[in-house]
XYZ file of C-alpha atoms in Angstrom:
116
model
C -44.029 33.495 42.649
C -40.628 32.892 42.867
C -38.146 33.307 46.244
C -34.748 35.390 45.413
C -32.108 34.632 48.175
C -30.302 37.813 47.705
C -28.777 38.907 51.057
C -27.286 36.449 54.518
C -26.414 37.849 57.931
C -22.994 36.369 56.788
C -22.752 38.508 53.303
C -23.353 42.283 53.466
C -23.030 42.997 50.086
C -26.403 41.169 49.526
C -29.787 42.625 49.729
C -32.159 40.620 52.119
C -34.179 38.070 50.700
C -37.376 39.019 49.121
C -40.464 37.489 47.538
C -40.177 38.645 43.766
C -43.477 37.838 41.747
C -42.859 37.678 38.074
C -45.708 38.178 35.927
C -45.124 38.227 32.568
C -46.499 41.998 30.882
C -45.982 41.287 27.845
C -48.234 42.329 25.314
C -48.035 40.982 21.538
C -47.527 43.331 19.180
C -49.728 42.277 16.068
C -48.044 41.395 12.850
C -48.928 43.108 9.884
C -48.321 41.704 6.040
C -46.905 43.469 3.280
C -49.255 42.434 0.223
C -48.366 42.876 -3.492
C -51.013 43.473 -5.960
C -51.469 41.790 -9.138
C -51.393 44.727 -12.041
C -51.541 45.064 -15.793
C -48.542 47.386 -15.790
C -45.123 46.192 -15.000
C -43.418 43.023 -16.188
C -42.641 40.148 -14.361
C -39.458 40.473 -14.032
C -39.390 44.227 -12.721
C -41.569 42.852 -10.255
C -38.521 39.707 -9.490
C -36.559 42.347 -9.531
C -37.911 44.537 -6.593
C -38.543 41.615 -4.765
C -35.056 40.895 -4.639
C -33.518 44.447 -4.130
C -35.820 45.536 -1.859
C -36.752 42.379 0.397
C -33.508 41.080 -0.223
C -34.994 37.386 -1.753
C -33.697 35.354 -3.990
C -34.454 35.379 -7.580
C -36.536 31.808 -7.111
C -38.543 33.010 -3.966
C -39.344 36.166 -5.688
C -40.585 34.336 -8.668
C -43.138 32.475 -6.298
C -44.684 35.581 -4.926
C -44.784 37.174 -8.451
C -46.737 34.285 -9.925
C -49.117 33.800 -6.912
C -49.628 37.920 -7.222
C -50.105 37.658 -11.000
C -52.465 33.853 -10.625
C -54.661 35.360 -7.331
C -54.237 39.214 -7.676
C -52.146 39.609 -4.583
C -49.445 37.960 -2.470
C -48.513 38.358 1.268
C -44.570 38.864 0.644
C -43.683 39.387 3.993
C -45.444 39.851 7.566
C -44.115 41.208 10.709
C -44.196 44.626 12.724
C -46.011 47.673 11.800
C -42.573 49.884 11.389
C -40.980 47.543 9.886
C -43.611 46.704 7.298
C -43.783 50.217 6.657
C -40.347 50.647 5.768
C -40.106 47.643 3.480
C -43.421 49.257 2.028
C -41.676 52.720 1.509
C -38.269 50.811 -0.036
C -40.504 48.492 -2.524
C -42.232 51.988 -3.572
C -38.759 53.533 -4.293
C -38.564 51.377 -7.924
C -40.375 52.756 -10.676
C -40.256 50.664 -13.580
C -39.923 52.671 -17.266
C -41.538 51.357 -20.204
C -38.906 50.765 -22.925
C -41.085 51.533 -26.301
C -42.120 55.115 -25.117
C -40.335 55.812 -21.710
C -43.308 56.266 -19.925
C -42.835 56.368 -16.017
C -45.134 53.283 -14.761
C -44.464 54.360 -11.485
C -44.015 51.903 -8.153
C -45.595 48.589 -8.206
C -49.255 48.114 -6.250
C -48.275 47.244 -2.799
C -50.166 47.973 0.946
C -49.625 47.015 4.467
C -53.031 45.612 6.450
C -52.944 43.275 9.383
C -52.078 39.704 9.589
């Protein structure tokens, strides 16, 4: 509990003093992580690539999370809120890579949100 002098006799434009308890209401919101799949599909470096236009990382980061994707089957690339993983979901899903030899769409890389 906390005491908040916010008023005197001697200053009118302050409210009388009061007993203020602060309890903190704060609920966590939990974090939720953006995985990448490990797939037969797409190259390596379209994956780089979408890592870096999409999450914004740097070629050398992106490399990590590509190899530990392509080594374990998936990667966490990035955790935090549920809106905000959704919309890095929805912008990594915008890149479909296309296969040079026949031009066959391979479509967005294997990605889901589930929480942290």
């Amino acid at each position: 509990m906390t005491m908040s002098r916010l008023s005197s006799p001697k200053n009118p434009l302050v409210a009388p003093e009061t007993d203020v308890e602060q309890t903190p209401n704060t609920r966590l919101i939990p974090p939720y992580n953006l995985i990448l799949y490990n797939d037969d599909d797409h190259s390596m470096e379209f994956v780089v690539q979408v890592l870096c236009k999409a999450l914004g990382y740097a070629v050398e980061r992106a490399i990590l999370f590509m190899l530990e994707a392509h080594t374990s089957g998936r990667a966490i690339v990035w955790t935090g809120s549920r809106e905000v993983a959704e919309l890095k979901l929805e912008q990594m899903r915008t890149f479909h890579e296309i296969r040079e030899r026949d031009q066959a769409n391979l479509g967005p890389l294997h990605c889901d949100i589930e929480p942290a």
